[in-house]
Short mmCIF file of C-alpha atoms in Angstrom, two decimals:
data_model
loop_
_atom_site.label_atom_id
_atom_site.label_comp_id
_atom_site.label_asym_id
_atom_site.label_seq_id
_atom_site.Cartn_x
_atom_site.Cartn_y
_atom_site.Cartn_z
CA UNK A 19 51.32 54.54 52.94
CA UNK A 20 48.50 53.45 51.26
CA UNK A 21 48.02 53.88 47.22
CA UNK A 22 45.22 56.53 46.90
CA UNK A 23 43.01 57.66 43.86
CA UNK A 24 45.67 60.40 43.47
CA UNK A 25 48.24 57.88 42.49
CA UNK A 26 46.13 56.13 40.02
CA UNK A 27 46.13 59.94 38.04
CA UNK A 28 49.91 59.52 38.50
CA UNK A 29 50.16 56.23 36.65
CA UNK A 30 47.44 57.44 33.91
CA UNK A 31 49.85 60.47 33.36
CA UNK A 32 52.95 58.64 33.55
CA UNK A 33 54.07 60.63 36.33
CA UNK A 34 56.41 59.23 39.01
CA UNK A 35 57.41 59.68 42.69
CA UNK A 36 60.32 62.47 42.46
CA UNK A 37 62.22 60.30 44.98
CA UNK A 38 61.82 57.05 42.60
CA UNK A 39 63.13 59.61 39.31
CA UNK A 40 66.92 57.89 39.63
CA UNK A 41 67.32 54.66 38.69
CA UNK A 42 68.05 51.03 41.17
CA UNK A 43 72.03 51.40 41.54
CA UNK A 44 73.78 49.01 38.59
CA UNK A 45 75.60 45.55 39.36
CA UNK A 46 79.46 46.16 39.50
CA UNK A 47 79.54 43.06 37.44
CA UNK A 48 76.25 44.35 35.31
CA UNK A 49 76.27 41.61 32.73
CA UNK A 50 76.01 39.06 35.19
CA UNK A 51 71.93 37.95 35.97
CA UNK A 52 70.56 38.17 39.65
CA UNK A 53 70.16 34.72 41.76
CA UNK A 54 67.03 34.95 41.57
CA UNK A 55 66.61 34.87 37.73
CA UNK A 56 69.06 31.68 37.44
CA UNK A 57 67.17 29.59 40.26
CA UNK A 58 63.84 30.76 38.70
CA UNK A 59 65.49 29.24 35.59
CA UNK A 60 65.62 26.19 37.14
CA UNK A 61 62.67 26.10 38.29
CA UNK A 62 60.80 26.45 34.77
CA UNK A 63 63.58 24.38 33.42
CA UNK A 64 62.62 21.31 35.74
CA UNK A 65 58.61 22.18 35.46
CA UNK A 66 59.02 22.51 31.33
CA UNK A 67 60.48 18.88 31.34
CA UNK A 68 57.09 17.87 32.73
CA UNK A 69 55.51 20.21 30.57
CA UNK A 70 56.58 19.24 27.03
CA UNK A 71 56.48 15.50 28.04
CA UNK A 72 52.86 15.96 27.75
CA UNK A 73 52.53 18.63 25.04
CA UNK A 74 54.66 16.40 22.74
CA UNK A 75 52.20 13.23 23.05
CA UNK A 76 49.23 14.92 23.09
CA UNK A 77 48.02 15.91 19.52
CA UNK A 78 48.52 12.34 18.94
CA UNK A 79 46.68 10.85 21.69
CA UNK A 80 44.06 13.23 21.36
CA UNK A 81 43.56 12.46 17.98
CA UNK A 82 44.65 9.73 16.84
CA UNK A 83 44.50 7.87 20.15
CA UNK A 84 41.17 9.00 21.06
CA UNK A 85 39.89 9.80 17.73
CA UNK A 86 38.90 13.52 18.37
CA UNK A 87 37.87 15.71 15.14
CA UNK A 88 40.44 18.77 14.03
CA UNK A 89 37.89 20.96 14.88
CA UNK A 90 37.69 19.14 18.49
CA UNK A 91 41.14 19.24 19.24
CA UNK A 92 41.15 23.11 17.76
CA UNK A 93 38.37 23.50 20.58
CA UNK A 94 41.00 22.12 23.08
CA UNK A 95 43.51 23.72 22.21
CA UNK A 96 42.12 26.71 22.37
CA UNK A 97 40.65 25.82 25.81
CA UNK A 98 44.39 25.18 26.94
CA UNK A 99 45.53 28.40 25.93
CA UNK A 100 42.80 30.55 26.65
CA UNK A 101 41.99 28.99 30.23
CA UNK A 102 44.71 31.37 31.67
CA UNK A 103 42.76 34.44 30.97
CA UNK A 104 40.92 34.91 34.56
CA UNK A 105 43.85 33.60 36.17
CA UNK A 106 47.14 35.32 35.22
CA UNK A 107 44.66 38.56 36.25
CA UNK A 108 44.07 36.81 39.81
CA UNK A 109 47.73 35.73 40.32
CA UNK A 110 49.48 39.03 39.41
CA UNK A 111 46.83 41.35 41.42
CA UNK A 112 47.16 39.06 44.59
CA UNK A 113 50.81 38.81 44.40
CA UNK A 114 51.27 42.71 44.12
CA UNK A 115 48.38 43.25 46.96
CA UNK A 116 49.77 40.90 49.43
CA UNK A 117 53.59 40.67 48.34
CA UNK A 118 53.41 37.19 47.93
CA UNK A 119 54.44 36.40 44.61
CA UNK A 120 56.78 33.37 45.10
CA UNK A 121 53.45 31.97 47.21
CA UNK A 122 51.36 32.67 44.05
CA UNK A 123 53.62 31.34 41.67
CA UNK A 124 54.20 28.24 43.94
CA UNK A 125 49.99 27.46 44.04
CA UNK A 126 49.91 27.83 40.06
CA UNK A 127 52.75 25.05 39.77
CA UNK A 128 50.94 22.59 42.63
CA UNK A 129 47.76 22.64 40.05
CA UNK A 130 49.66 22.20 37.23
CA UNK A 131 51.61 19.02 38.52
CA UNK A 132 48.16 17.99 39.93
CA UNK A 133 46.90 17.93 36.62
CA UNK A 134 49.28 15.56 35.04
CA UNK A 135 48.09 12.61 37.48
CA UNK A 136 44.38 13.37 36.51
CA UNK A 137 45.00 13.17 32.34
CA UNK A 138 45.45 9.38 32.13
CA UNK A 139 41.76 9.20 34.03
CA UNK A 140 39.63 11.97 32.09
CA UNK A 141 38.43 9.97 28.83
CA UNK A 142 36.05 11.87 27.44
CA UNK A 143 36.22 15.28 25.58
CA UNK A 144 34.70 17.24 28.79
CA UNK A 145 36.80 15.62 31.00
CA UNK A 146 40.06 16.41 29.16
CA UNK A 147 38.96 20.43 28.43
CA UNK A 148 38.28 20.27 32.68
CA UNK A 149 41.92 18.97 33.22
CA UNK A 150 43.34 21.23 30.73
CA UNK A 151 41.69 24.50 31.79
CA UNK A 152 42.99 23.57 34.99
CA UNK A 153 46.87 22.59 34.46
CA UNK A 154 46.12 26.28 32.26
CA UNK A 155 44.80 27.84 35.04
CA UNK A 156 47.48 26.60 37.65
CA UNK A 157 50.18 28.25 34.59
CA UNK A 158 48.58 31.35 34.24
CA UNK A 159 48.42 31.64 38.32
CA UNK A 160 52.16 31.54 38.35
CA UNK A 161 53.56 32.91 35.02
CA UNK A 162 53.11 36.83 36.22
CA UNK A 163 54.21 36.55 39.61
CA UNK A 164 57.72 35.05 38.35
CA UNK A 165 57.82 36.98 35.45
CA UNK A 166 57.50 40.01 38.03
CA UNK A 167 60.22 38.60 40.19
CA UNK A 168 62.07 38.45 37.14
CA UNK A 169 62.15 41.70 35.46
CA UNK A 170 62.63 43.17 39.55
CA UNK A 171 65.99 41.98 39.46
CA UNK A 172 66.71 43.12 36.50
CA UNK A 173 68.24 46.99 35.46
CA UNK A 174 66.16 48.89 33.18
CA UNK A 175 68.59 48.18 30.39
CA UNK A 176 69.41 44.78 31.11
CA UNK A 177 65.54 43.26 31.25
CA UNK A 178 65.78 41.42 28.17
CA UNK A 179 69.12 39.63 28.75
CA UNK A 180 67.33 38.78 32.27
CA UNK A 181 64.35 36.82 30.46
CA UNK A 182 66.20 35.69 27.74
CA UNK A 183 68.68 33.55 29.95
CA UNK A 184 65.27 32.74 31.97
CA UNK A 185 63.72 31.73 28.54
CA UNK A 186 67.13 29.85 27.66
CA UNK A 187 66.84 27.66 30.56
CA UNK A 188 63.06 26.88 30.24
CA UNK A 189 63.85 26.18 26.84
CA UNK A 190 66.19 23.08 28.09
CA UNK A 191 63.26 21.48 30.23
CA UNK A 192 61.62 21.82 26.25
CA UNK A 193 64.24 20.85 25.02
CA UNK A 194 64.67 17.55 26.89
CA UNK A 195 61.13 16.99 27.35
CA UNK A 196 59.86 15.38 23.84
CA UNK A 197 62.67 12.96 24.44
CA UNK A 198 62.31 11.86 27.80
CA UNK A 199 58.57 11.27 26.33
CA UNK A 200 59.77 9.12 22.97
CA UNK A 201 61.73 6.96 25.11
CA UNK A 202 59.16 6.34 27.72
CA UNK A 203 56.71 5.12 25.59
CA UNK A 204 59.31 2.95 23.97
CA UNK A 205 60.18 1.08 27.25
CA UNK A 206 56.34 0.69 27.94
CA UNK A 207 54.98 0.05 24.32
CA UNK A 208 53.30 3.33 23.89
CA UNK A 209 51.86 3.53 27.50
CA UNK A 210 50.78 6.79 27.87
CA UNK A 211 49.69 6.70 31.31
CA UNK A 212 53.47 6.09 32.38
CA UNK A 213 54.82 9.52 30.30
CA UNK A 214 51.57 11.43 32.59
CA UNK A 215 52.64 9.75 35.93
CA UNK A 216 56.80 10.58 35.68
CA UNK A 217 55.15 14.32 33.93
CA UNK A 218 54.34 14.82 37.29
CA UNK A 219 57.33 13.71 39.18
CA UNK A 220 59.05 16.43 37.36
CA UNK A 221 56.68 19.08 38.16
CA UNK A 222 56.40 18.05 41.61
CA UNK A 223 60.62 18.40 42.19
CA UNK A 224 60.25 22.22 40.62
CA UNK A 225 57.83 22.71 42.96
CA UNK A 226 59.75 21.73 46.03
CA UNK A 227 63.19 24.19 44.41
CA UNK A 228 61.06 26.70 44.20
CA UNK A 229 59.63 26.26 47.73
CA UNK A 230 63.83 25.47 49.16
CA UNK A 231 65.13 28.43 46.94
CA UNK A 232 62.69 30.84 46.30
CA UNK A 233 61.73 33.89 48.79
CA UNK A 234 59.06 36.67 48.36
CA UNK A 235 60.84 40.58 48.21
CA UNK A 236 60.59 42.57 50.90
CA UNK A 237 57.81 45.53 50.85
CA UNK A 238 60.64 47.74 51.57
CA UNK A 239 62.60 46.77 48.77
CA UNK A 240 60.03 46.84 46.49
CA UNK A 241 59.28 50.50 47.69
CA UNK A 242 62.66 51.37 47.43
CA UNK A 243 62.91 53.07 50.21
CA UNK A 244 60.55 55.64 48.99
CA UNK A 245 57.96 55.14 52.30
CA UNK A 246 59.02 53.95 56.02
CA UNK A 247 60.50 50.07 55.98
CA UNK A 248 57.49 49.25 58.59
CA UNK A 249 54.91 50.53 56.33
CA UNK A 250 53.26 48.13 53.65
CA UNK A 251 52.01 49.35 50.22
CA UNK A 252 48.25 48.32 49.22
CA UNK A 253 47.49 47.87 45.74
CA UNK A 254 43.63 48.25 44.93
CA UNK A 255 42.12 46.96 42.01
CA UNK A 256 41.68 50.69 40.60
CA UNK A 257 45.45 50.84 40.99
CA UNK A 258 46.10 47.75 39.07
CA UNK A 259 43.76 49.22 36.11
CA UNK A 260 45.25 52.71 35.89
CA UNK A 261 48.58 50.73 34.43
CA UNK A 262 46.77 50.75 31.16
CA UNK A 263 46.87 54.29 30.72
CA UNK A 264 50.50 54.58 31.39
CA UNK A 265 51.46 55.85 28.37
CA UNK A 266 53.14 53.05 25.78
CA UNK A 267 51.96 50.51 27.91
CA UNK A 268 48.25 50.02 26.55
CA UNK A 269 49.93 50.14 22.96
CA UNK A 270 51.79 46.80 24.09
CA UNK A 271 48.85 45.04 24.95
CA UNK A 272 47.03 45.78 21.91
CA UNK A 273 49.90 44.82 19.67
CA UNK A 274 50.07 41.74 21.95
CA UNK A 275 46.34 40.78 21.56
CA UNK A 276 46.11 41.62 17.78
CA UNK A 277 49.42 39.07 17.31
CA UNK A 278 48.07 36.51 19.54
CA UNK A 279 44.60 36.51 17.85
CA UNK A 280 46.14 35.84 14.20
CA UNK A 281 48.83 33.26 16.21
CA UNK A 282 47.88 29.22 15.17
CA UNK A 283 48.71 26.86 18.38
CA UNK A 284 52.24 24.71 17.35
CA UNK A 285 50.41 21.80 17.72
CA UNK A 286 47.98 22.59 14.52
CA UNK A 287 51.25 23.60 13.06
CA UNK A 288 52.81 20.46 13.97
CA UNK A 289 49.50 18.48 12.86
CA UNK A 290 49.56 20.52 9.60
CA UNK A 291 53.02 19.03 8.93
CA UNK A 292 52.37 15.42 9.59
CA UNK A 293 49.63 15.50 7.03
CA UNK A 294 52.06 17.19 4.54
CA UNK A 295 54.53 15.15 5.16
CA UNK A 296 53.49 11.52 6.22
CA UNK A 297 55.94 11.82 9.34
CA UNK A 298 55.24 8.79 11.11
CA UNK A 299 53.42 9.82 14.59
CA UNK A 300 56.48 7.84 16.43
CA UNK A 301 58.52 10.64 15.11
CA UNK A 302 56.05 13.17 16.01
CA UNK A 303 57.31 14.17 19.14
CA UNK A 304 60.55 14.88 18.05
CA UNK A 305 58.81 18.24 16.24
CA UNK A 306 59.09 20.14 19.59
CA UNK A 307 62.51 19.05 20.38
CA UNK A 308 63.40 21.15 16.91
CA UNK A 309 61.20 24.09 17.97
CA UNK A 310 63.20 24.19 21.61
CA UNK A 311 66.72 23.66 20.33
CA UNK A 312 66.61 26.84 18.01
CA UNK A 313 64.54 28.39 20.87
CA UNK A 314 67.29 27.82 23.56
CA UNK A 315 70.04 28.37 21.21
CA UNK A 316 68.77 32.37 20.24
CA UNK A 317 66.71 32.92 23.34
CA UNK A 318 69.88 35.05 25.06
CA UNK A 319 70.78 36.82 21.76
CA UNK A 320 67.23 37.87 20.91
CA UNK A 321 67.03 39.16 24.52
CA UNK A 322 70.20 41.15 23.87
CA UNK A 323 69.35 42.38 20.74
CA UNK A 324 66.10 43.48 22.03
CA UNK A 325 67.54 45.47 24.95
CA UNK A 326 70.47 47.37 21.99
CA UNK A 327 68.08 47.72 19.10
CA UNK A 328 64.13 48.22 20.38
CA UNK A 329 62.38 45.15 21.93
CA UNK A 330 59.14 46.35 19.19
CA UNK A 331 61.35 45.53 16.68
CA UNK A 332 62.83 42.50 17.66
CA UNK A 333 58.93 41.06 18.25
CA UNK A 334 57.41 42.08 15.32
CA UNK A 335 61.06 40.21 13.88
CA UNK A 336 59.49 37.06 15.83
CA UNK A 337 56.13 37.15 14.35
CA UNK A 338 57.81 37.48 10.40
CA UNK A 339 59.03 33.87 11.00
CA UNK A 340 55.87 32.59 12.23
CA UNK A 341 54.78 34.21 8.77
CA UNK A 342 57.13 32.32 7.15
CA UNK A 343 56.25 29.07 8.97
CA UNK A 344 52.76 29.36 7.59
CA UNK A 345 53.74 29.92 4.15
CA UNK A 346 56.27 27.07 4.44
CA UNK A 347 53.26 25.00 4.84
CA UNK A 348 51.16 26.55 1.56
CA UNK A 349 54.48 25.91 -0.94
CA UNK A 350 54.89 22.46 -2.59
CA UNK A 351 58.22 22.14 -0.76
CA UNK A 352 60.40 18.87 -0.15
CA UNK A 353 59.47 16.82 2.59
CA UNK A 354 62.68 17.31 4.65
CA UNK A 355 62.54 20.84 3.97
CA UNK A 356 59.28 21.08 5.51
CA UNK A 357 60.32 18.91 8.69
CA UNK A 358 63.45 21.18 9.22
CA UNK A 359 61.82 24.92 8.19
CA UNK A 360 58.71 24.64 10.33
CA UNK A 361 60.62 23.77 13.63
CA UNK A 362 63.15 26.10 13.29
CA UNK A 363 60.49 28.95 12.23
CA UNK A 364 58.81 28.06 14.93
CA UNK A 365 62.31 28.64 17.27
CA UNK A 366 62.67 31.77 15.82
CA UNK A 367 59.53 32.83 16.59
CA UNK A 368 59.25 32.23 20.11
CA UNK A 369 63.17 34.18 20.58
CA UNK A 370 61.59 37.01 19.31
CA UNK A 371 58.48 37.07 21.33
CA UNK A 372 58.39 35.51 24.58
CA UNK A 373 60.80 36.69 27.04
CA UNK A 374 61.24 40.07 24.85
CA UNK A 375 57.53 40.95 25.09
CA UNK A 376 57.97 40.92 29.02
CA UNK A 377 61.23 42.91 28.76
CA UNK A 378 59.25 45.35 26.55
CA UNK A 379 55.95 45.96 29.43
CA UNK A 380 57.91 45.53 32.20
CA UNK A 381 59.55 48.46 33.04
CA UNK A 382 56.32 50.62 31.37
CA UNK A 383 54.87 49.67 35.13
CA UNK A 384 55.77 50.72 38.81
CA UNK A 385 57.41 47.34 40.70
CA UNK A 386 54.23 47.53 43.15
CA UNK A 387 52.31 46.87 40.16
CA UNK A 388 54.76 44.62 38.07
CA UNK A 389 52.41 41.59 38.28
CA UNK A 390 49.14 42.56 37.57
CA UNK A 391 50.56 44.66 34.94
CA UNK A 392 52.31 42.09 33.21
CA UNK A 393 49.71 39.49 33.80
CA UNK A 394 47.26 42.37 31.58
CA UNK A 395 49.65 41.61 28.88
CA UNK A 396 49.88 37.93 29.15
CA UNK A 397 46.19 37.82 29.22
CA UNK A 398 45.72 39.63 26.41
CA UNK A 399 48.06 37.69 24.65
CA UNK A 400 46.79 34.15 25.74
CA UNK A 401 42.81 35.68 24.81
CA UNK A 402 44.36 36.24 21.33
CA UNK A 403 45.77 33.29 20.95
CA UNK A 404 42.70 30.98 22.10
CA UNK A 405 40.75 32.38 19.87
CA UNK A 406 42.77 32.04 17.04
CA UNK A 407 43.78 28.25 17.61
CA UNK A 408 39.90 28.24 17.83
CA UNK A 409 39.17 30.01 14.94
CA UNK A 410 41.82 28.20 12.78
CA UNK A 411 40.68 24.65 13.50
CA UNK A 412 36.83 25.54 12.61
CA UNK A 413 38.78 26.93 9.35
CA UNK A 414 40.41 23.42 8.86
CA UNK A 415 37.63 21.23 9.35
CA UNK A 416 34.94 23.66 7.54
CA UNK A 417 36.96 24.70 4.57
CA UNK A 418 40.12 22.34 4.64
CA UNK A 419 43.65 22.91 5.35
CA UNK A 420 44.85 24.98 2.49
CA UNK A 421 41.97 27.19 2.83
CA UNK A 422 42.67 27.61 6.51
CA UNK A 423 46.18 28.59 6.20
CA UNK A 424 45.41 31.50 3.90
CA UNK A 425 43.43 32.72 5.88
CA UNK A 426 46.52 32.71 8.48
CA UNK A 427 48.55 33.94 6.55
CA UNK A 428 46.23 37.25 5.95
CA UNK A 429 45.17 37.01 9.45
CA UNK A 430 49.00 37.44 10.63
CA UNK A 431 49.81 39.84 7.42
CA UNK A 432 47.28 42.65 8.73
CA UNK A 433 48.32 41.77 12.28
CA UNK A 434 51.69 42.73 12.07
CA UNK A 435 50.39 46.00 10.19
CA UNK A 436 48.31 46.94 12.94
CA UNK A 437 50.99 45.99 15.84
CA UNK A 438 53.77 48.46 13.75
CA UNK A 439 51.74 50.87 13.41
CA UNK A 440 50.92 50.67 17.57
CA UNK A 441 54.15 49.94 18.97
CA UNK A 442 56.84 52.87 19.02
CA UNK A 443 58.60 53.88 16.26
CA UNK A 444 62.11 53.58 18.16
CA UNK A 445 61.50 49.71 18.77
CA UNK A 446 61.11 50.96 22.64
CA UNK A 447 59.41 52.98 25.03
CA UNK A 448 59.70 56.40 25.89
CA UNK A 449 62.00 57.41 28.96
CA UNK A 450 59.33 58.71 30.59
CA UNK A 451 57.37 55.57 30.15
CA UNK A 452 60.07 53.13 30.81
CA UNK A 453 61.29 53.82 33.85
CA UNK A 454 60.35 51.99 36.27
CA UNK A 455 60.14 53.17 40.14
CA UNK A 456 61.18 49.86 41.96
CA UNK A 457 64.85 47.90 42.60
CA UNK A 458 65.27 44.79 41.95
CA UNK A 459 64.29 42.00 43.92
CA UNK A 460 66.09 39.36 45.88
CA UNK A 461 66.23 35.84 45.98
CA UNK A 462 67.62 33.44 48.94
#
């Protein structure tokens, strides 16, 4: 049966199909997480290995290697954040119109590992924005398709301990990343060429788990048995865009874009610091590894806390400690102080916000429509978020760093104003806006 105009008044309405009212049958062991969650978890714990290896060298050999301005590398940065926009939309509509999101996700990580073999070769600043914007690109192609796989797996109550023990394991590839970076270019005097080339080793072995492990669901079980097994569900565009009238769900998007837009990029955070502090850039990489310890450590609580207490709440939580981080960086504070509050901040932060923003829109959206839907929210997000790395590094080089984080700090201040005053009062959605009308899906 094919989606008609009549179901796109459904979604706007939050109405649902009376045989999709009850809710996918629960685990007997219902704390335990789905197979499909854990290898997925490998997956992005293997690919964020090769990931951080290269986010934890570049601020330096952007700048201080190659000599690029603040307001350069704030360009960049933003670039590499913002690149995602166009295709997170692509990869979550194709994967819900064709079923194929393991497919989709498995494209985005090919570009990305691509990408790391092209970085050593792209020397000037157009160059580098090209290869980022790609290795972007290839992320945002995959992020909503797994994240859909994900929070299909998942019970209604149980989505954010699903993507917080995703977001725990993806946190260990961060975790070991920085590391495995330091003592490359220790063995090879600072080659940077050699931590690009094993980057993509790493990426490339994800890429074949995910390819070994990783199936696509079955139309019927996506349907859940609401139409004929032999009939296949067809997702228009119009279909995809009615999800943002489902009630609650636009109000997630907006309090996602309005956070992201007054969010600075770690690695001006991180940059920020070294200038405070006169951390020698050998150490530099070592930043992250703080960030990703706390990260991994609260990842699984947050997620839990979120799914007992109101996922709203426990994000807005997140976004007070990137507050803090900022201010941390305006008070005449102690060097180590500074070294240990900003990555842990920082780890906070990113508990409170990444996996439990996807628990929080997830269910808001039928499972036929769980990618695009979700990929509406990373986009808006990742929009936010390039412009204010942009808009933050103009600030820097224009008016100077203390000037610049003031105006963060009143950027996030009215942010988190706006995003309370949008996101339920309960910390959650609605029952009639959270339920979702798809099971789980499967993994093999």
């Amino acid at each position: 049966m094919y989606l008609s105009s009549s179901r796109s008044a459904d979604l706007a309405s939050g109405a649902r199909d009376p045989r999709a009212q009850a809710p996918p049958p629960t685990r007997p062991d219902g704390r335990r997480v789905a197979p499909v969650v854990l290898v997925l978890g490998v997956v992005s714990l293997v690919t964020d290995v090769s990931a951080e290896m290269v986010t934890a060298v570049l601020p330096v050999y952007l700048v201080l290697g190659l000599g690029l301005s603040p307001m350069a590398f704030g360009m960049l940065d933003g670039l590499y954040n913002g690149a995602t926009a166009v295709s997170r939309l692509l990869g979550g509509h194709v994967a819900d119109r064709f079923r194929r999101h393991r497919t989709v996700a498995a494209v985005g990580y090919a570009i990305s590992a691509g990408c790391k073999l092209l970085l050593p070769a792209a020397g000037g600043v157009s160059a580098i924005g090209g290869v980022l914007a790609a290795d972007r690109a290839g992320k945002g192609l995959r992020t909503a398709p797994r994240d859909a796989l994900i929070s299909m797996a998942a019970s209604p109550a149980e989505q954010g301990r699903a993507f917080g023990v995703h977001r725990a394991m993806d946190t260990a590839g961060a975790l070991f990343g920085p590391p495995v970076a330091l003592a490359v270019l220790w063995v090879t005097a600072d080659a940077y060429d050699a931590v690009f080339v094993l980057s993509f080793c790493f990426a490339a072995f994800g890429l074949l788990v995910l390819l070994l492990f990783v199936r696509d669901p079955t139309p019927e079980a996506v349907a859940a048995g609401a139409d004929p097994p032999a009939v296949r569900t067809s997702v228009r565009l119009r279909d995809a865009a009615a999800v943002l009238r489902v009630p609650g769900f636009a109000r997630v998007c907006l309090a996602a874009l309005l956070l992201g837009a007054a969010t600075v990029g770690d690695a001006m955070l991180y940059l920020l610091l070294q200038r405070h502090t006169d951390l020698s850039p050998h150490l530099f990489p070592l930043l992250p590894l703080g960030t990703a310890l706390v990260f991994l450590l609260l990842a699984v609580p947050a997620g839990v806390a979120g799914d007992r207490y109101g996922r709203g709440r426990v994000f807005l939580v997140g976004h007070v400690a990137l507050l803090g981080g900022y201010l941390v960086l305006l008070a005449p504070l102690p060097d180590r102080v500074m070294i240990v509050a900003i990555p842990t901040l920082l780890g906070l932060f990113y508990a409170g916000t990444d996996g439990v923003l996807m628990a929080l829109a997830a269910p808001a959206a039928p499972a036929e429509l769980r990618g695009g839907a979700l990929a509406l929210v990373q986009t808006g997000q990742a929009g936010g978020r390039a412009l204010g790395a942009a808009g933050f590094g103009t600030a820097w080089t224009l008016y100077g760093p203390h000037t610049a984080g003031v105006l963060a700090v009143a950027a996030l201040a009215l942010a988190l104003l706006a995003a309370a005053a949008a996101l339920p009062a309960g910390g959650s959605l609605p029952p009639g806006d959270n339920r979702p009308t798809g099971p789980r899906g499967a993994a093999r």
